[in-house]
CSV table of C-alpha atoms in Angstrom, one decimal:
chain,number,residue,atom,x,y,z
A,258,MET,CA,0.0,0.0,0.0
A,259,ARG,CA,2.8,2.3,0.9
A,260,ARG,CA,4.7,1.4,-2.3
A,261,ARG,CA,1.6,2.1,-4.3
A,262,ASP,CA,1.2,5.5,-2.5
A,263,ALA,CA,4.8,6.3,-3.3
A,264,ARG,CA,4.3,5.4,-6.9
A,265,HIS,CA,1.2,7.5,-6.9
A,266,GLY,CA,3.0,10.5,-5.4
A,267,GLN,CA,5.8,10.2,-7.9
A,268,ARG,CA,3.2,10.1,-10.8
A,269,SER,CA,1.5,13.1,-9.2
A,270,SER,CA,4.7,15.0,-9.0
A,271,GLU,CA,5.6,14.2,-12.6
A,272,HIS,CA,2.1,15.1,-13.6
A,273,GLY,CA,2.4,18.4,-11.9
A,274,ARG,CA,5.6,19.2,-13.7
A,275,VAL,CA,4.1,18.4,-17.0
A,276,VAL,CA,1.1,20.6,-16.3
A,277,THR,CA,3.4,23.4,-15.4
A,278,TRP,CA,5.4,23.0,-18.6
A,279,LEU,CA,2.1,23.0,-20.6
A,280,ALA,CA,1.0,26.1,-18.8
A,281,LEU,CA,4.2,27.8,-19.6
A,282,LEU,CA,3.8,26.8,-23.3
A,283,LEU,CA,0.3,28.4,-23.1
A,284,VAL,CA,1.9,31.6,-21.8
A,285,LEU,CA,4.4,31.7,-24.6
A,286,VAL,CA,1.8,30.9,-27.3
A,287,VAL,CA,-0.7,33.5,-26.0
A,288,GLY,CA,2.0,36.0,-25.4
A,289,SER,CA,3.4,35.6,-28.9
A,290,ALA,CA,-0.1,35.9,-30.3
A,291,ALA,CA,-0.7,39.0,-28.3
A,292,PHE,CA,2.5,40.6,-29.5
A,293,VAL,CA,1.7,39.7,-33.2
A,294,GLY,CA,-1.8,40.9,-32.8
A,295,TYR,CA,-0.6,44.1,-31.2
A,296,ARG,CA,1.8,44.8,-34.0
A,297,THR,CA,-1.0,44.1,-36.6
A,298,ASP,CA,-3.7,46.0,-34.7
A,299,LEU,CA,-5.7,42.9,-34.0
A,300,ALA,CA,-5.2,42.3,-30.3
A,301,ASP,CA,-6.5,45.4,-28.5
A,302,PRO,CA,-10.0,44.2,-27.8
A,303,TRP,CA,-9.2,41.0,-26.1
A,304,LEU,CA,-6.1,42.4,-24.4
A,305,GLU,CA,-8.2,45.3,-22.9
A,306,ASP,CA,-11.0,43.0,-21.9
A,307,GLY,CA,-8.7,40.8,-20.0
A,308,TRP,CA,-8.9,37.7,-22.1
A,309,VAL,CA,-5.3,36.7,-21.5
A,310,GLY,CA,-5.6,37.4,-17.8
A,311,GLU,CA,-8.7,35.3,-17.5
A,312,ARG,CA,-7.1,32.3,-19.2
A,313,LEU,CA,-3.9,32.5,-17.1
A,314,ASP,CA,-6.1,32.7,-14.0
A,315,ASP,CA,-7.7,29.4,-15.0
A,316,VAL,CA,-4.3,27.8,-14.9
A,317,PHE,CA,-2.5,29.5,-12.1
A,318,GLY,CA,-5.3,30.9,-9.9
A,319,GLU,CA,-4.3,34.3,-8.4
A,320,GLN,CA,-0.6,33.4,-8.2
A,321,GLU,CA,1.9,34.9,-10.6
A,322,PRO,CA,2.9,32.3,-13.2
A,323,PRO,CA,6.4,31.0,-12.6
A,324,GLY,CA,9.3,31.9,-14.9
A,325,PRO,CA,10.7,29.2,-17.1
A,326,GLU,CA,14.0,29.2,-15.1
A,327,ALA,CA,12.0,28.2,-12.0
A,328,VAL,CA,10.6,25.0,-13.4
A,329,ALA,CA,12.5,21.7,-13.6
A,330,ALA,CA,12.2,19.7,-16.8
A,331,PRO,CA,10.1,16.6,-16.5
A,332,ALA,CA,12.0,13.4,-15.7
A,333,GLY,CA,13.1,11.4,-18.7
A,334,LEU,CA,12.8,14.4,-21.1
A,335,ASP,CA,16.0,14.4,-23.2
A,336,LEU,CA,16.4,17.8,-24.8
A,337,PRO,CA,19.4,18.9,-27.0
A,338,ASP,CA,21.6,21.7,-25.9
A,339,VAL,CA,20.6,25.2,-27.1
A,340,VAL,CA,23.0,26.4,-29.7
A,341,THR,CA,23.2,29.6,-31.7
A,342,PRO,CA,22.1,29.0,-35.2
A,343,GLY,CA,24.3,29.9,-38.1
A,344,PRO,CA,23.2,32.4,-40.8
A,345,VAL,CA,20.8,31.0,-43.4
A,346,ALA,CA,22.6,33.0,-46.2
A,347,ASP,CA,25.7,35.1,-46.7
A,348,ALA,CA,25.3,38.8,-45.9
A,349,ALA,CA,24.6,41.0,-48.9
A,350,LEU,CA,27.4,43.5,-49.3
A,351,ALA,CA,26.3,46.7,-50.9
A,352,ALA,CA,28.6,47.6,-53.8
A,353,PRO,CA,28.9,51.0,-55.5
A,354,LEU,CA,26.4,51.4,-58.2
A,355,ASP,CA,27.1,50.5,-61.8
A,356,ALA,CA,25.9,53.6,-63.8
A,357,ARG,CA,25.6,51.6,-67.0
A,358,ALA,CA,23.5,48.9,-65.4
A,359,VAL,CA,21.2,51.5,-63.9
A,360,ARG,CA,20.8,53.3,-67.3
A,361,ARG,CA,20.2,50.0,-69.1
A,362,VAL,CA,17.3,48.9,-66.8
A,363,LEU,CA,15.6,52.3,-66.7
A,364,ALA,CA,15.9,53.3,-70.4
A,365,PRO,CA,12.9,51.4,-71.8
A,366,TYR,CA,10.6,52.7,-69.1
A,367,LEU,CA,11.7,56.4,-69.2
A,368,ARG,CA,11.2,56.4,-73.0
A,369,ASP,CA,7.6,55.4,-72.6
A,370,ASP,CA,5.4,57.9,-74.6
A,371,ASP,CA,2.8,58.0,-71.8
A,372,LEU,CA,5.2,60.0,-69.6
A,373,GLY,CA,5.0,63.0,-71.9
A,374,ARG,CA,7.7,65.4,-73.0
A,375,HIS,CA,9.2,66.4,-69.6
A,376,VAL,CA,10.7,63.4,-67.7
A,377,LEU,CA,13.3,63.9,-65.0
A,378,ALA,CA,15.2,61.2,-63.1
A,379,ALA,CA,18.0,60.7,-60.7
A,380,VAL,CA,19.5,57.6,-59.1
A,381,GLY,CA,22.3,57.4,-56.5
A,382,GLY,CA,23.8,55.3,-53.8
A,383,LEU,CA,23.6,55.9,-50.1
A,384,ASP,CA,27.2,57.0,-49.8
A,385,ALA,CA,27.7,59.0,-53.0
A,386,ALA,CA,27.1,62.8,-53.0
A,387,ALA,CA,26.4,62.9,-56.7
A,388,PRO,CA,23.9,60.7,-58.5
A,389,VAL,CA,25.2,58.0,-60.8
A,390,PHE,CA,22.4,58.5,-63.3
A,391,THR,CA,20.4,61.5,-64.3
A,392,GLN,CA,17.9,62.4,-67.0
A,393,GLY,CA,16.7,65.8,-67.9
A,394,GLY,CA,17.5,69.0,-66.1
A,395,GLY,CA,15.9,71.7,-64.0
A,396,THR,CA,12.8,71.2,-61.8
A,397,ALA,CA,9.4,69.7,-62.1
A,398,ILE,CA,6.0,69.9,-60.3
A,399,PRO,CA,6.6,67.4,-57.5
A,400,ALA,CA,3.0,66.8,-56.4
A,401,SER,CA,3.0,64.7,-53.1
A,402,THR,CA,6.7,63.9,-53.3
A,403,THR,CA,6.9,67.3,-51.6
A,404,LYS,CA,5.9,65.5,-48.4
A,405,VAL,CA,9.4,63.9,-48.3
A,406,LEU,CA,10.9,67.3,-47.7
A,407,THR,CA,8.2,68.1,-45.1
A,408,ALA,CA,8.9,64.9,-43.3
A,409,VAL,CA,12.6,65.3,-43.2
A,410,ALA,CA,12.3,68.9,-41.9
A,411,ALA,CA,9.7,67.8,-39.3
A,412,LEU,CA,11.9,65.1,-37.9
A,413,SER,CA,15.0,67.4,-38.0
A,414,VAL,CA,13.4,70.3,-36.1
A,415,LEU,CA,10.6,68.8,-34.0
A,416,ASP,CA,11.0,66.2,-31.2
A,417,PRO,CA,9.8,63.0,-32.7
A,418,ALA,CA,8.2,62.1,-29.4
A,419,GLN,CA,6.3,65.4,-29.2
A,420,ALA,CA,2.6,65.1,-29.2
A,421,PHE,CA,-0.1,67.8,-29.6
A,422,THR,CA,-2.6,68.5,-26.8
A,423,THR,CA,-6.2,69.5,-27.1
A,424,ARG,CA,-7.3,71.2,-23.8
A,425,VAL,CA,-10.4,72.4,-22.0
A,426,VAL,CA,-10.0,75.4,-19.7
A,427,ARG,CA,-12.5,77.2,-17.5
A,428,GLU,CA,-13.3,80.8,-16.4
A,429,GLY,CA,-16.3,80.7,-14.1
A,430,ASN,CA,-19.2,79.0,-15.9
A,431,ARG,CA,-17.6,79.5,-19.3
A,432,VAL,CA,-15.3,76.7,-20.7
A,433,THR,CA,-13.1,76.9,-23.8
A,434,LEU,CA,-12.1,74.1,-26.1
A,435,VAL,CA,-8.5,75.0,-27.1
A,436,GLY,CA,-7.0,73.5,-30.2
A,437,GLY,CA,-3.3,72.4,-30.0
A,438,GLY,CA,-2.9,71.6,-33.7
A,439,ASP,CA,-3.5,67.9,-33.4
A,440,PRO,CA,-3.9,66.9,-37.1
A,441,LEU,CA,-5.5,63.5,-36.2
A,442,LEU,CA,-8.0,64.6,-33.5
A,443,ALA,CA,-11.2,62.6,-33.9
A,444,ALA,CA,-14.9,63.2,-33.2
A,445,ALA,CA,-15.2,59.9,-31.3
A,446,PRO,CA,-13.0,57.0,-30.2
A,447,PRO,CA,-12.3,54.7,-33.2
A,448,GLU,CA,-14.6,51.6,-33.4
A,449,GLU,CA,-11.7,49.5,-34.6
A,450,PRO,CA,-8.1,49.4,-33.3
A,451,THR,CA,-6.0,51.9,-35.3
A,452,THR,CA,-2.4,52.9,-35.4
A,453,PRO,CA,-1.7,55.5,-34.4
A,454,ARG,CA,-4.7,55.7,-32.0
A,455,PRO,CA,-6.1,59.3,-32.2
A,456,ALA,CA,-7.2,61.4,-29.4
A,457,ASP,CA,-10.9,62.4,-29.6
A,458,VAL,CA,-13.4,65.0,-28.2
A,459,VAL,CA,-15.8,62.4,-26.7
A,460,THR,CA,-13.1,61.2,-24.3
A,461,LEU,CA,-12.1,64.8,-23.7
A,462,ALA,CA,-15.7,65.8,-22.9
A,463,ARG,CA,-16.1,62.9,-20.5
A,464,GLN,CA,-13.0,63.9,-18.6
A,465,ALA,CA,-14.1,67.5,-18.6
A,466,ALA,CA,-17.6,66.6,-17.4
A,467,GLN,CA,-16.2,64.5,-14.6
A,468,ALA,CA,-14.1,67.4,-13.4
A,469,LEU,CA,-16.8,70.0,-13.7
A,470,LEU,CA,-19.4,67.9,-11.9
A,471,ALA,CA,-17.0,67.3,-9.1
A,472,GLN,CA,-16.8,71.1,-8.7
A,473,GLY,CA,-20.6,71.3,-8.8
A,474,VAL,CA,-20.8,72.8,-12.3
A,475,THR,CA,-23.7,71.3,-14.3
A,476,ARG,CA,-24.3,74.0,-16.9
A,477,VAL,CA,-21.7,76.0,-19.0
A,478,ARG,CA,-21.3,78.2,-22.0
A,479,LEU,CA,-18.8,77.0,-24.5
A,480,ASP,CA,-16.1,78.9,-26.4
A,481,TYR,CA,-13.6,77.4,-28.9
A,482,ASP,CA,-10.1,78.7,-29.5
A,483,ASP,CA,-8.1,77.9,-32.7
A,484,SER,CA,-5.7,80.8,-32.4
A,485,LEU,CA,-2.5,78.7,-32.3
A,486,PHE,CA,-2.2,79.0,-36.1
A,487,SER,CA,-2.2,82.1,-38.2
A,488,GLY,CA,-2.4,83.1,-41.8
A,489,PRO,CA,-5.0,82.0,-44.4
A,490,ALA,CA,-6.7,78.6,-43.7
A,491,VAL,CA,-6.9,78.0,-47.4
A,492,ASN,CA,-3.7,78.3,-49.3
A,493,PRO,CA,-4.0,81.0,-52.0
A,494,ARG,CA,-1.8,78.8,-54.3
A,495,TRP,CA,-4.4,76.0,-54.3
A,496,PRO,CA,-7.1,75.8,-57.0
A,497,ALA,CA,-10.3,77.3,-55.6
A,498,SER,CA,-12.1,74.0,-56.2
A,499,TYR,CA,-10.0,72.0,-53.7
A,500,VAL,CA,-12.0,72.7,-50.5
A,501,PRO,CA,-15.5,72.5,-52.1
A,502,ASP,CA,-14.5,69.3,-53.9
A,503,GLY,CA,-13.2,67.8,-50.6
A,504,VAL,CA,-9.6,67.5,-51.8
A,505,VAL,CA,-8.4,69.2,-48.6
A,506,ALA,CA,-9.9,71.0,-45.6
A,507,PRO,CA,-9.2,74.6,-44.4
A,508,ILE,CA,-6.1,74.2,-42.2
A,509,GLY,CA,-6.5,75.1,-38.6
A,510,ALA,CA,-5.4,74.3,-35.1
A,511,LEU,CA,-8.7,72.8,-34.1
A,512,TRP,CA,-10.8,70.3,-36.0
A,513,VAL,CA,-12.1,66.7,-35.8
A,514,ASP,CA,-11.8,64.1,-38.5
A,515,GLN,CA,-9.7,66.5,-40.5
A,516,GLY,CA,-12.7,68.6,-41.3
A,517,ARG,CA,-14.8,65.8,-42.7
A,518,PRO,CA,-18.5,66.0,-42.0
A,519,ALA,CA,-20.2,63.5,-39.7
A,520,GLU,CA,-22.2,62.3,-42.6
A,521,GLY,CA,-21.5,62.4,-46.3
A,522,THR,CA,-18.4,63.4,-48.1
A,523,GLY,CA,-16.3,66.5,-48.7
A,524,ARG,CA,-15.1,69.0,-46.0
A,525,VAL,CA,-17.0,71.3,-43.7
A,526,ALA,CA,-16.6,75.1,-44.2
A,527,ASP,CA,-15.6,75.8,-40.6
A,528,PRO,CA,-13.7,72.8,-39.1
A,529,ALA,CA,-13.1,74.6,-35.7
A,530,ARG,CA,-16.8,75.3,-35.2
A,531,ALA,CA,-17.7,71.7,-36.2
A,532,ALA,CA,-15.2,70.4,-33.6
A,533,ALA,CA,-16.8,72.7,-31.0
A,534,ASP,CA,-20.3,71.4,-31.9
A,535,ALA,CA,-19.1,67.8,-31.6
A,536,PHE,CA,-17.6,68.6,-28.2
A,537,ALA,CA,-20.7,70.4,-27.0
A,538,THR,CA,-22.9,67.3,-27.9
A,539,ALA,CA,-20.4,65.0,-26.1
A,540,LEU,CA,-20.3,67.2,-23.0
A,541,THR,CA,-24.1,67.3,-22.8
A,542,ASP,CA,-24.2,63.5,-23.1
A,543,ALA,CA,-21.7,63.3,-20.3
A,544,GLY,CA,-24.0,65.3,-17.9
A,545,VAL,CA,-23.0,68.9,-18.3
A,546,ALA,CA,-25.5,71.0,-20.2
A,547,VAL,CA,-24.2,73.6,-22.8
A,548,ALA,CA,-26.2,76.8,-23.0
A,549,GLY,CA,-26.5,78.5,-26.3
A,550,ARG,CA,-24.2,78.0,-29.3
A,551,PRO,CA,-20.4,77.7,-29.1
A,552,ARG,CA,-18.6,81.1,-29.5
A,553,HIS,CA,-15.3,81.7,-31.3
A,554,ALA,CA,-12.9,83.3,-28.8
A,555,VAL,CA,-9.4,83.2,-27.4
A,556,ALA,CA,-9.0,81.6,-23.9
A,557,GLY,CA,-8.0,84.0,-21.2
A,558,GLY,CA,-4.6,83.8,-19.5
A,559,ALA,CA,-6.3,83.2,-16.1
A,560,ALA,CA,-8.4,80.2,-17.3
A,561,ILE,CA,-8.1,77.1,-15.1
A,562,PRO,CA,-7.2,73.8,-16.8
A,563,VAL,CA,-10.1,71.3,-16.7
A,564,ALA,CA,-9.1,68.4,-19.0
A,565,GLU,CA,-6.9,67.4,-21.9
A,566,VAL,CA,-6.2,64.7,-24.4
A,567,VAL,CA,-2.9,64.0,-26.1
A,568,GLY,CA,-2.7,63.0,-29.7
A,569,PRO,CA,-0.2,60.9,-31.6
A,570,THR,CA,3.5,61.9,-31.7
A,571,VAL,CA,5.3,63.7,-34.5
A,572,GLN,CA,6.9,60.4,-35.5
A,573,ASP,CA,3.4,58.9,-35.8
A,574,VAL,CA,2.1,61.8,-37.9
A,575,VAL,CA,5.1,61.7,-40.2
A,576,GLU,CA,4.5,58.0,-40.8
A,577,ARG,CA,0.9,58.6,-41.7
A,578,VAL,CA,1.8,61.5,-44.0
A,579,LEU,CA,4.2,59.4,-46.0
A,580,LEU,CA,2.3,56.1,-45.9
A,581,VAL,CA,-1.1,57.3,-47.1
A,582,SER,CA,-0.2,60.8,-48.4
A,583,ASP,CA,-2.2,62.7,-45.8
A,584,ASN,CA,-2.5,66.3,-47.1
A,585,GLU,CA,-4.1,67.8,-44.0
A,586,ALA,CA,-1.6,66.3,-41.6
A,587,SER,CA,1.3,67.5,-43.7
A,588,GLU,CA,0.0,71.0,-43.8
A,589,VAL,CA,-0.4,71.0,-40.0
A,590,LEU,CA,3.2,69.8,-39.7
A,591,VAL,CA,4.3,72.8,-41.6
A,592,ARG,CA,2.4,75.1,-39.2
A,593,GLN,CA,3.9,73.3,-36.3
A,594,LEU,CA,7.4,73.8,-37.8
A,595,GLY,CA,6.6,77.5,-38.1
A,596,LEU,CA,5.8,77.7,-34.4
A,597,ALA,CA,8.8,75.7,-33.3
A,598,GLY,CA,11.4,77.4,-35.6
A,599,ALA,CA,10.0,80.9,-36.1
A,600,GLY,CA,7.4,81.4,-33.4
A,601,GLU,CA,4.6,81.8,-35.9
A,602,GLY,CA,2.1,79.1,-36.9
A,603,SER,CA,1.7,80.1,-40.5
A,604,THR,CA,2.4,78.3,-43.7
A,605,THR,CA,4.8,81.0,-44.8
A,606,ALA,CA,6.9,80.7,-41.6
A,607,GLY,CA,6.8,76.9,-41.7
A,608,LEU,CA,8.1,76.7,-45.2
A,609,ARG,CA,11.0,79.0,-44.3
A,610,VAL,CA,11.8,76.6,-41.5
A,611,VAL,CA,11.6,73.7,-44.0
A,612,ARG,CA,14.0,75.4,-46.4
A,613,ASP,CA,16.4,76.4,-43.6
A,614,ALA,CA,16.5,72.9,-42.1
A,615,LEU,CA,17.2,71.3,-45.5
A,616,ALA,CA,19.9,73.8,-46.3
A,617,GLN,CA,21.7,73.4,-43.0
A,618,ALA,CA,21.8,69.7,-43.6
A,619,GLY,CA,23.4,70.1,-47.0
A,620,VAL,CA,20.3,69.5,-49.1
A,621,PRO,CA,20.5,71.8,-52.2
A,622,THR,CA,17.6,74.3,-52.1
A,623,GLY,CA,18.7,76.8,-54.7
A,624,ASP,CA,16.0,75.9,-57.2
A,625,LEU,CA,13.4,74.9,-54.6
A,626,VAL,CA,10.0,76.6,-54.8
A,627,LEU,CA,7.5,75.6,-52.1
A,628,HIS,CA,4.1,77.1,-51.5
A,629,ASP,CA,2.8,74.3,-49.3
A,630,GLY,CA,3.9,71.1,-47.4
A,631,SER,CA,1.6,68.6,-49.1
A,632,GLY,CA,2.4,69.2,-52.8
A,633,LEU,CA,-1.2,70.2,-53.7
A,634,SER,CA,0.1,73.5,-55.2
A,635,ARG,CA,0.9,73.3,-58.9
A,636,ALA,CA,3.3,76.2,-58.4
A,637,ASN,CA,5.8,74.0,-56.4
A,638,ARG,CA,9.0,73.2,-58.1
A,639,ILE,CA,11.6,70.7,-57.0
A,640,ALA,CA,14.7,69.3,-58.7
A,641,PRO,CA,15.3,65.6,-58.6
A,642,GLY,CA,18.7,66.2,-56.9
A,643,THR,CA,17.0,67.9,-54.0
A,644,LEU,CA,14.7,65.0,-53.3
A,645,LEU,CA,17.6,62.6,-53.8
A,646,ALA,CA,19.7,64.5,-51.3
A,647,ALA,CA,16.8,64.6,-48.7
A,648,LEU,CA,16.4,60.8,-49.0
A,649,ARG,CA,20.2,60.3,-48.6
A,650,LEU,CA,20.1,62.5,-45.5
A,651,ALA,CA,17.3,60.4,-44.1
A,652,ALA,CA,19.3,57.2,-44.8
A,653,THR,CA,22.7,58.3,-43.5
A,654,ASP,CA,22.3,61.1,-41.0
A,655,PRO,CA,23.6,60.1,-37.5
A,656,ARG,CA,20.3,61.4,-36.0
A,657,PRO,CA,18.3,58.1,-35.6
A,658,GLN,CA,14.9,59.9,-35.9
A,659,LEU,CA,15.5,60.6,-39.6
A,660,ARG,CA,15.4,56.9,-40.3
A,661,GLY,CA,11.7,57.2,-39.8
A,662,VAL,CA,11.4,58.8,-43.2
A,663,LEU,CA,12.5,55.7,-45.2
A,664,ALA,CA,10.8,53.4,-42.8
A,665,SER,CA,7.5,55.1,-43.3
A,666,LEU,CA,7.5,55.0,-47.1
A,667,PRO,CA,4.9,52.7,-48.7
A,668,VAL,CA,6.2,49.3,-49.8
A,669,ALA,CA,5.6,48.5,-53.5
A,670,ALA,CA,2.5,46.3,-54.0
A,671,TYR,CA,1.9,45.9,-50.2
A,672,THR,CA,1.3,49.0,-48.1
A,673,GLY,CA,-0.2,52.5,-48.1
A,674,SER,CA,-0.5,54.4,-51.4
A,675,LEU,CA,1.4,51.7,-53.2
A,676,SER,CA,-0.7,48.8,-52.1
A,677,GLU,CA,-2.7,48.8,-55.3
A,678,ARG,CA,0.2,49.5,-57.6
A,679,PHE,CA,3.1,47.6,-59.2
A,680,ASP,CA,0.7,44.8,-60.4
A,681,GLU,CA,2.1,45.2,-64.0
A,682,ALA,CA,5.8,45.7,-62.9
A,683,ALA,CA,8.6,43.2,-62.6
A,684,PRO,CA,7.6,40.7,-59.9
A,685,ALA,CA,11.1,40.8,-58.4
A,686,GLY,CA,10.7,44.5,-57.7
A,687,ARG,CA,7.6,44.1,-55.6
A,688,GLY,CA,8.5,44.5,-51.9
A,689,ARG,CA,12.0,45.7,-52.9
A,690,VAL,CA,10.9,49.3,-53.4
A,691,ARG,CA,9.7,51.8,-50.9
A,692,ALA,CA,8.6,55.1,-52.4
A,693,LYS,CA,6.5,58.3,-51.9
A,694,THR,CA,4.0,58.8,-54.7
A,695,GLY,CA,3.1,62.1,-56.3
A,696,THR,CA,0.0,62.5,-58.4
A,697,LEU,CA,-1.8,65.6,-59.8
A,698,THR,CA,-3.6,66.0,-63.1
A,699,GLY,CA,-0.8,65.8,-65.6
A,700,VAL,CA,1.8,64.9,-63.0
A,701,SER,CA,3.2,61.5,-61.8
A,702,SER,CA,6.2,61.0,-59.7
A,703,LEU,CA,8.0,58.5,-57.3
A,704,ALA,CA,10.8,59.1,-54.9
A,705,GLY,CA,12.3,56.5,-52.6
A,706,ILE,CA,14.7,53.6,-52.2
A,707,ALA,CA,15.0,50.3,-54.0
A,708,THR,CA,17.2,47.3,-53.0
A,709,GLY,CA,18.4,45.3,-55.9
A,710,VAL,CA,18.4,41.5,-55.9
A,711,ASP,CA,22.2,41.7,-55.3
A,712,GLY,CA,21.5,43.7,-52.1
A,713,THR,CA,22.6,47.0,-53.5
A,714,PRO,CA,20.5,49.9,-52.2
A,715,MET,CA,19.5,52.7,-54.6
A,716,LEU,CA,17.9,56.0,-54.0
A,717,PHE,CA,15.8,57.2,-56.9
A,718,VAL,CA,13.6,60.1,-58.0
A,719,LEU,CA,11.3,59.8,-61.1
A,720,MET,CA,9.2,62.8,-62.2
A,721,ALA,CA,7.0,63.5,-65.2
A,722,ASP,CA,4.8,66.7,-65.2
A,723,ARG,CA,3.5,66.9,-68.7
A,724,VAL,CA,1.4,63.8,-68.8
A,725,ALA,CA,-1.7,63.8,-71.0
A,726,THR,CA,-4.9,63.1,-69.1
A,727,ASP,CA,-5.6,60.1,-71.2
A,728,ASP,CA,-2.2,58.7,-70.4
A,729,THR,CA,-2.4,59.1,-66.6
A,730,LEU,CA,-2.5,55.4,-65.8
A,731,GLY,CA,0.0,54.5,-68.4
A,732,ALA,CA,2.5,57.0,-67.0
A,733,ARG,CA,2.0,55.6,-63.5
A,734,ASP,CA,2.7,52.1,-64.8
A,735,ALA,CA,5.8,53.3,-66.5
A,736,LEU,CA,7.2,54.8,-63.3
A,737,ASP,CA,6.2,51.7,-61.4
A,738,GLY,CA,8.0,49.6,-64.0
A,739,ALA,CA,11.1,51.8,-63.7
A,740,ALA,CA,11.2,51.5,-59.9
A,741,ALA,CA,10.6,47.8,-60.0
A,742,ALA,CA,13.3,47.3,-62.5
A,743,LEU,CA,15.8,48.9,-60.0
A,744,GLY,CA,14.5,46.4,-57.4
A,745,ALA,CA,15.0,43.5,-59.8
A,746,CYS,CA,18.4,44.7,-60.9
A,747,ARG,CA,21.9,43.6,-60.1
A,748,CYS,CA,23.2,47.1,-60.3
A,749,GLY,CA,26.2,46.9,-58.0
A,750,THR,CA,29.6,47.0,-59.6
A,751,ALA,CA,30.2,43.5,-58.1
A,752,GLY,CA,27.0,42.2,-59.6
């Protein structure tokens, strides 16, 4: 009987160790899934609802799960020693670019009639001051490749970790919604997990209501303050149709959903007032009545802070600007650059800061003409060499934050504004090209980096600004083909 009890105890002990190992495996699997889900925006709902915690509680009760080092391996388990694996392939060594190879692979695409009569191009390596290949001279209308310069300047001048705050302040029974120039401020919390997660006025209103009710305030009058930025809200160098047609919103320091209406399409005429109306509704829903209509005003210096929400960081905004070509966010970045570098939140001041930041970093700006930060103005002019130098700065500058420019560029055939492109291009180029798109009527451009099949990185700029309307898609395909050809190329001198 005693021997059977001993055997039973031994089996129980072994069983316990096996259960513990299985539990640890569960921790690793769930933890890995949580991490992958977090990186792919899929995990937030079940992480926030405590799903992982509930499942671990089922296994461990209220105790902390033990670390792997605290659990002995089950008896009789024969595991091999842990060894460091060797490389699966030889490291690719980037060689200097072979100018003839670059010219050879680009030539058939840059001769495409769909590109029109004015085609400019430049290709260079990461460590070469001069391009190894150029075509054409002078400048061209850049369209949204302008955003590359805006992004480089933003990450050079602003703190990448800086975020923009929307506040509520109070003087007596009058509260003021104060815009901080958050380009991604939303009308309500997103229904689906998003990256970056925006701040929103519903959350702000709930926080403000909680503070006001705690002070015995149940009814207020509402002002709204968008005075952080100055200058015209609608750029005079944009076509007059842009705002009515919903191409872009009037640019200001206070809006929700980038000036888009709650229903329908287009842009609202007064984004700051629309934001105040949304906040008033949310504040009333949270238990504090708003008397009358919101009033446009500037918050007084004696106003008492009530609540605030903090939006995404500069780095997050730059990533969005480059990935999906966000016009409104890029224009707000220019205003923020003006505030940081010149003490004035205007487009004019911001563009001076952009130019100065580029010039100080060695980017040629002699031929540069900028009227906005988004590239919507057809009066902008940029030389391919300026864009190429800005990309090289982002790739090689010792300041790590500038790496965010290249890392935020869309990947050919996979992400952002390139997710639906490169379907007709060389398959080997897909995924090997990251580039900012630029498109206006009669204009098509690409600027970015390609990594050849031999591991050689190539910075490139491709611009065409006299494209016939009927040839728009053909011109786009020609530029996609040229960029993909670089990705499919063995263009290093050792290749």
